[in-house]
Coordinates of C-alpha atoms in Angstrom, one line a residue:
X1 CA 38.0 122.9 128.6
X2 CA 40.7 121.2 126.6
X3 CA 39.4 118.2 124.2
X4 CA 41.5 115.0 125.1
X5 CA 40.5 111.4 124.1
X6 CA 40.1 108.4 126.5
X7 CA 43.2 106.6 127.8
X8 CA 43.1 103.1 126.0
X9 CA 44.9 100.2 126.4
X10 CA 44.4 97.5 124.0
X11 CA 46.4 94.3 124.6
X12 CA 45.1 92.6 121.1
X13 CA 47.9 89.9 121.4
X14 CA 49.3 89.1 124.7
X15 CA 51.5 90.3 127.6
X16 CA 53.3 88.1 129.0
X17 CA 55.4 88.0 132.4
X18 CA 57.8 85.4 131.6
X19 CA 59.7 82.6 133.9
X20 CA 58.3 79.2 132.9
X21 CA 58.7 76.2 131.2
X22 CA 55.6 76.1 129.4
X23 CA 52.5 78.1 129.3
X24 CA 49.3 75.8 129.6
X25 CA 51.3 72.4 128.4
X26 CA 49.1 69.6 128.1
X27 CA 47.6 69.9 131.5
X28 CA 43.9 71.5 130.8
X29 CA 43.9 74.8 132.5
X30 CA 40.7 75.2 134.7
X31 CA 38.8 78.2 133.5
X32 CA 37.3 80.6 136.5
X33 CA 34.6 83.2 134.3
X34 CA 34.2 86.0 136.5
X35 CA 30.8 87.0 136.0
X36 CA 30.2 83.5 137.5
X37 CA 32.2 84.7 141.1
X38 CA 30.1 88.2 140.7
X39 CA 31.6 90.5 138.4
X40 CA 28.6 93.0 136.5
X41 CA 29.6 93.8 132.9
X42 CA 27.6 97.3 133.3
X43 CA 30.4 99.5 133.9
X44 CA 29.1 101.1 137.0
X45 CA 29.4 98.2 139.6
X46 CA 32.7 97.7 141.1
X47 CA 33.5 94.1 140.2
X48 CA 37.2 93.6 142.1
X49 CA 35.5 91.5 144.3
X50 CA 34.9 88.7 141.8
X51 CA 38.3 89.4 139.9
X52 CA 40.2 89.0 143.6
X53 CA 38.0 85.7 144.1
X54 CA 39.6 84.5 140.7
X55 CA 42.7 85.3 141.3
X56 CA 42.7 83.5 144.5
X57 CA 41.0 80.3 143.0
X58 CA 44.0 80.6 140.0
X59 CA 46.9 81.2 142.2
X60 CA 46.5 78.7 144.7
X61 CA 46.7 75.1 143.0
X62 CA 49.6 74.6 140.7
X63 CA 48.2 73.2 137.4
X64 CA 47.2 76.0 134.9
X65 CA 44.3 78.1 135.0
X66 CA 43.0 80.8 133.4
X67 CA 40.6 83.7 134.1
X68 CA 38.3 84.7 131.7
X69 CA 37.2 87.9 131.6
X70 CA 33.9 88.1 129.1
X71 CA 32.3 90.7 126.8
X72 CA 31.3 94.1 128.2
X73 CA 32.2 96.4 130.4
X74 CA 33.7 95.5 134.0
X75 CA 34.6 98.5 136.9
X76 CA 37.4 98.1 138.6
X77 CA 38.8 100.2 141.3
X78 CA 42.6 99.7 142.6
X79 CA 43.5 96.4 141.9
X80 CA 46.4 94.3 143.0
X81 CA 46.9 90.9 142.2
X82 CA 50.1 89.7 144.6
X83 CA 52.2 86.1 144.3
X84 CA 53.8 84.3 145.0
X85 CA 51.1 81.9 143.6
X86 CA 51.7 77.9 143.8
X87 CA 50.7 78.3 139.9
X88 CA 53.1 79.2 137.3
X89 CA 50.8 79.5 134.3
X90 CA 47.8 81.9 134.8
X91 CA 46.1 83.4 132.0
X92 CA 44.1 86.6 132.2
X93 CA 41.7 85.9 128.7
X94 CA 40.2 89.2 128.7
X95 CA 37.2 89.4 125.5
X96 CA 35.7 92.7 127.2
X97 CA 36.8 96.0 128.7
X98 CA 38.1 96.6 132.4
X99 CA 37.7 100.1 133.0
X100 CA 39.1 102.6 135.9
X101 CA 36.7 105.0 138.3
X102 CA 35.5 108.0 136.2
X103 CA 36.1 109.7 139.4
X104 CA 39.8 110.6 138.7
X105 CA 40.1 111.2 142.6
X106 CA 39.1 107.7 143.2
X107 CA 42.7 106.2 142.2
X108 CA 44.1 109.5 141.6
X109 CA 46.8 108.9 144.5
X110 CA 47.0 105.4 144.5
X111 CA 49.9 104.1 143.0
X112 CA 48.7 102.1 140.5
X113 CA 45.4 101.1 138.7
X114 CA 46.0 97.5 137.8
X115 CA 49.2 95.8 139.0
X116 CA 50.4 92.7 139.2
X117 CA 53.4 91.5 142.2
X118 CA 55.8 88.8 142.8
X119 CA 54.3 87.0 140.1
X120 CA 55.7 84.7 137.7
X121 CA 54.2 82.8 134.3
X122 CA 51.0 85.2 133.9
X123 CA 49.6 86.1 131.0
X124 CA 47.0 89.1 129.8
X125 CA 46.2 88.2 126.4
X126 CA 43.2 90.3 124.4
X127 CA 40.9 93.0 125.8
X128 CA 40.5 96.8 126.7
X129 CA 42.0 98.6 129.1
X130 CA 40.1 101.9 129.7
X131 CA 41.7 104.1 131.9
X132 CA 39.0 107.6 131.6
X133 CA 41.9 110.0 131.7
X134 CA 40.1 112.4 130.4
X135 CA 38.8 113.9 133.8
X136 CA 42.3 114.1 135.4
X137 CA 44.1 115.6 132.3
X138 CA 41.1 118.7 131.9
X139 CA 41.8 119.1 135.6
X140 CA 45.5 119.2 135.1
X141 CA 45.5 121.3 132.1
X142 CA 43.5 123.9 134.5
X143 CA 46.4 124.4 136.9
X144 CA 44.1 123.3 140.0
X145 CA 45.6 121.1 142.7
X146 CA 44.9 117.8 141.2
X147 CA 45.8 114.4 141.9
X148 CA 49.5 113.2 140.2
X149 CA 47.6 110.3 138.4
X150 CA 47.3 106.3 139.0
X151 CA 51.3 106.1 138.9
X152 CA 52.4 109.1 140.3
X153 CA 56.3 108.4 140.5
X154 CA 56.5 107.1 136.9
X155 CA 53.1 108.7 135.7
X156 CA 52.6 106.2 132.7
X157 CA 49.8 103.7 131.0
X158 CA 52.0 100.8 131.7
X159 CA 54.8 100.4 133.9
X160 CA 58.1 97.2 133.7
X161 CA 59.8 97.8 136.8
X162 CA 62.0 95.1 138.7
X163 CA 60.8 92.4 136.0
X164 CA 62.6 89.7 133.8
X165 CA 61.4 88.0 130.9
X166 CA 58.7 90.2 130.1
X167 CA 57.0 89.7 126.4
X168 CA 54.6 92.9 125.3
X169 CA 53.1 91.6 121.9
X170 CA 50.4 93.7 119.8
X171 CA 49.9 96.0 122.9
X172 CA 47.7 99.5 121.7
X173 CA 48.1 102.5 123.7
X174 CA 45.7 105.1 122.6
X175 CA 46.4 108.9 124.3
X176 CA 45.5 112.3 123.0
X177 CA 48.9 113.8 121.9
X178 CA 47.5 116.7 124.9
X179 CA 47.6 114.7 127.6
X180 CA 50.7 115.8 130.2
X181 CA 52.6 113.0 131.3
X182 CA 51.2 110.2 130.2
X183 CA 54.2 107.8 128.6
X184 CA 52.9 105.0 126.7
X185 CA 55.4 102.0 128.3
X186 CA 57.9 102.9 130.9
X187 CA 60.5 99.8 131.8
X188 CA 63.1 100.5 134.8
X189 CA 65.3 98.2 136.7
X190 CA 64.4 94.8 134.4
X191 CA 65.6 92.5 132.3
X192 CA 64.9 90.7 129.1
X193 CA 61.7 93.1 128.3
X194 CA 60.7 92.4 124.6
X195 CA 58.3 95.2 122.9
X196 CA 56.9 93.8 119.4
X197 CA 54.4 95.2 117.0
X198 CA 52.7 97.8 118.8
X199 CA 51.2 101.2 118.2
X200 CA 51.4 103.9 120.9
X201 CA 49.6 107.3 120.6
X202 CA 50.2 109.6 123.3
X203 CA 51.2 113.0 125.0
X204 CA 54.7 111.4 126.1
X205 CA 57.5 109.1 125.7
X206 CA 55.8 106.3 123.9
X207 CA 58.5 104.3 125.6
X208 CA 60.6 105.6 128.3
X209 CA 63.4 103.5 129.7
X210 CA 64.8 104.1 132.9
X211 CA 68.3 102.9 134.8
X212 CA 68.9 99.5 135.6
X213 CA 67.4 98.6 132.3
X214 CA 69.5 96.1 130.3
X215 CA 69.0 93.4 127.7
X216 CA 65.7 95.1 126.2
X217 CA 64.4 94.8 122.9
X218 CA 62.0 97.2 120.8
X219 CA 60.9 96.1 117.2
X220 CA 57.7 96.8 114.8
X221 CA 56.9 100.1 116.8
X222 CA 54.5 102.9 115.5
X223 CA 54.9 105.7 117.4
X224 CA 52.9 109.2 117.4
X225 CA 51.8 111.5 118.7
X226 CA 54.5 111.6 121.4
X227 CA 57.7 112.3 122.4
X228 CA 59.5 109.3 120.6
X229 CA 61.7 106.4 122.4
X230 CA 63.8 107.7 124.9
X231 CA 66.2 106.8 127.0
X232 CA 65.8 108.7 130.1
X233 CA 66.2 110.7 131.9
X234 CA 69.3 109.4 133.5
X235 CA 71.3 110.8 136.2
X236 CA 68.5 112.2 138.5
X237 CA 70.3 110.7 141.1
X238 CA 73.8 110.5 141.7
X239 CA 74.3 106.6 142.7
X240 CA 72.5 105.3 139.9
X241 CA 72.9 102.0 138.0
X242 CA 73.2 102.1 134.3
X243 CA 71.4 101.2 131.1
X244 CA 73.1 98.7 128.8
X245 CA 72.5 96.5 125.9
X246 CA 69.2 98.0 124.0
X247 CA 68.1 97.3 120.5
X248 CA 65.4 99.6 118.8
X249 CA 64.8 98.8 115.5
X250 CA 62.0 98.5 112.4
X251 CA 60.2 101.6 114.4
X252 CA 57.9 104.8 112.8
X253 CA 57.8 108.1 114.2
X254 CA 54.9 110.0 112.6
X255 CA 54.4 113.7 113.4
X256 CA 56.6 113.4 117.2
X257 CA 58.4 115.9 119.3
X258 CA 61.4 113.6 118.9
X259 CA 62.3 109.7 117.4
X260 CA 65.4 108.1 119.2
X261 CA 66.8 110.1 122.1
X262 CA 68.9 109.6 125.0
X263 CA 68.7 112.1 127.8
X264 CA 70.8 112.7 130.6
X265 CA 70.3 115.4 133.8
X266 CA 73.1 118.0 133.8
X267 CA 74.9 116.6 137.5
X268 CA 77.2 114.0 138.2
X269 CA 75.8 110.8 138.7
X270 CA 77.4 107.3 138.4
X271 CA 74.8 106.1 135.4
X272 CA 76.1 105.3 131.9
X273 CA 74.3 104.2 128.9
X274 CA 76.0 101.6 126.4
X275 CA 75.8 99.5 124.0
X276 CA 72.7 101.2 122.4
X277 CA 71.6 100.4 118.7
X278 CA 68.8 102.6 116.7
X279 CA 68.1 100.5 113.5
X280 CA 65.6 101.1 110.7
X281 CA 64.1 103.9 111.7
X282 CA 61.7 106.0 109.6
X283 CA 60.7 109.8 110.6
X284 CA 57.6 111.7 109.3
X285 CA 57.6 115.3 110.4
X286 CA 59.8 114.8 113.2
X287 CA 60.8 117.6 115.3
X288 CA 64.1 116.2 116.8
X289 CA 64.8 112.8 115.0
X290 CA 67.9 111.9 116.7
X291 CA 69.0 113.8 120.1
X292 CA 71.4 113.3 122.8
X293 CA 70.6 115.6 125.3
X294 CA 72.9 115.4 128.4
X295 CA 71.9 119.3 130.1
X296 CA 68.6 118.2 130.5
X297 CA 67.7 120.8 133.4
X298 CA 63.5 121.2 133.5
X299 CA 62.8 124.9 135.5
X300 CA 66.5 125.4 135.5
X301 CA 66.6 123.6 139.0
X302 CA 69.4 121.5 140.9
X303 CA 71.5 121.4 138.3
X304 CA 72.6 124.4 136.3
X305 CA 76.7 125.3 136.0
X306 CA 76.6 121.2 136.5
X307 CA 78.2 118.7 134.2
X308 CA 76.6 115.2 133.3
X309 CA 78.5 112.2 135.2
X310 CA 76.4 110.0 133.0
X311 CA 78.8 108.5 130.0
X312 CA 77.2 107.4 126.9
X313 CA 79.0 104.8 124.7
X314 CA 78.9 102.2 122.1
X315 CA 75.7 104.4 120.6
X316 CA 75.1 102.8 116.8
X317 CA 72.7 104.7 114.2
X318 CA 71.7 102.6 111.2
X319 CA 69.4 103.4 108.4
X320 CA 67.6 106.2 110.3
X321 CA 65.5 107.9 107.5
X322 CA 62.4 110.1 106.5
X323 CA 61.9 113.7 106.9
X324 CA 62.7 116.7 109.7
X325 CA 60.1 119.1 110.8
X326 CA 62.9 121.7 111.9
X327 CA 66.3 122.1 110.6
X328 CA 68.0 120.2 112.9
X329 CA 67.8 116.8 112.0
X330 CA 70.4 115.7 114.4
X331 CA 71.4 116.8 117.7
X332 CA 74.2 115.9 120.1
X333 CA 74.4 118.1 123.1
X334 CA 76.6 115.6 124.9
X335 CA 78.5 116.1 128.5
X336 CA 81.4 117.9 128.7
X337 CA 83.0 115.7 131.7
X338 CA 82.1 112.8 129.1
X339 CA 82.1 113.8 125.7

């Protein structure tokens, strides 16, 4: 049986859904504990009870609240927290650990673990996210029928997708460099994300970004193990809207399958990706350190004899430095409709 790690999420600063004046202001936010509505710290009771109660209690009125989510160890099954709330300033303060079924089948096929909807001004500051991966990545590394995983269309630790404003700050994602699909942060059809000073271990992308994506910044990154930053893949479907405007800069790669990519599938499609700038970037025993790859074509399906219809432009490289673990240091496989 293969030896993967524990998923781990550990938001040690703050994430932060942006689209507010001000935060907490000098209103006193009213604080909802919810071992007091419920919740058992054990690990073993499911506590989404409690945590729904919470939400309820914080999402109705509109002065500030915030949830506070003590030390130890509190269950959680599927759980969706859905606005739009009267409140525009909700805090989740989490000081222990919210962890997922061990039962991979239990949320296996759900869609998501933890998500939040038609929300604005919430933020999830300190804490643990344990997502017990472990089962559904020894199952999948088997070759049995097993579940696709808590996201299975984007199967991910953390998922941006139809957001603005969003502010990820000191977020650690902790996966075995094993584990089959699991990118670290995936953002999609939003605007205005913002990634800063985080450290993502994993067996994917440690950030994937997806079309419709515009106006997103990456900086203070540590990535490994993983697959690097990449954009993509674009051009799965053929009306597709486009990435623009993306700045990843002041990252590490240590020991990845690549560093800065861009990937496109090899079939027309009405995507582009522009406006794109890699900036101090340091490589340690990377395999790929900068890659364009626009035949992507996994199992050599739906797309071979095909030409990219995705056009990359306005792609900057500056300062990208450190050392290659194969000879090719660079690689630009670009389309031949769009060179």
């Amino acid at each position: 049986m293969a030896n993967y790690s524990r998923s781990l999420l550990v938001l040690s600063l703050v994430l932060v859904f942006l689209n507010f004046n001000s935060a907490l202001g000098a209103t006193t936010a009213v604080t909802y504990t919810v071992t007091s509505l419920g919740a058992n710290p054990d690990g073993k009771t499911d506590s989404i009870k409690a945590f729904h109660s919470a939400w309820a209690k914080a999402c109705s009125p509109a002065s500030p609240a915030v949830i506070y989510v003590p030390v130890g160890r509190f269950l959680l099954a599927k759980a969706v927290f859905n606005g739009p709330c009267k409140n525009n300033a909700i805090t989740f303060q989490i000081a222990g650990t919210l962890v997922a079924p061990s039962d991979y089948r239990v949320i296996g096929n759900a869609g998501n673990w933890l998500f939040f909807e038609h929300v604005n001004g919430v933020t999830i500051s300190g804490g643990i996210l344990d997502g017990q991966g472990t089962g559904l990545w020894d199952c999948k590394a088997s070759g049995k029928g097993c579940p696709k995983g808590a996201t299975p269309n984007v199967p991910c630790h953390i998922v941006i997708n139809g957001c603005h404003n969003v502010k990820m700050l000191g977020v650690r994602v902790s996966a075995s460099g094993n584990s089959p699909n699991t990118d670290g942060i995936h953002v999609q059809m939003s605007t205005g994300v913002t990634i800063l000073n985080s450290k993502i271990s994993t067996g994917d992308d440690c950030v994937s970004i997806g079309p419709g994506t515009s106006n997103l910044w990456i900086e203070n990154v540590a990535c490994g193990p993983g697959h690097g930053i990449s954009i993509g893949s674009l051009g799965k479907e053929q009306e597709e809207v486009g990435v623009q405007n993306v700045t990843v800069k002041t990252v590490t790669f240590t020991g990845t399958q690549n560093g800065v990519r861009i990937k496109s599938w090899g079939r027309p499609s009405t995507g582009f990706a522009r406006n794109i700038l890699f900036q101090h970037a340091v490589m340690v025993n990377v395999k790929n350190p900068i890659v364009i790859d626009q035949n992507y074509c996994p199992d050599e399906k739906g797309c071979p004899g095909q030409e990219s219809g995705i056009q990359i432009s306005d792609v900057m490289y500056q300062d990208i430095h450190g050392t290659s673990a194969t000879e090719v240091a660079v690689k630009f496989d670009c389309s031949s409709k769009y060179p």
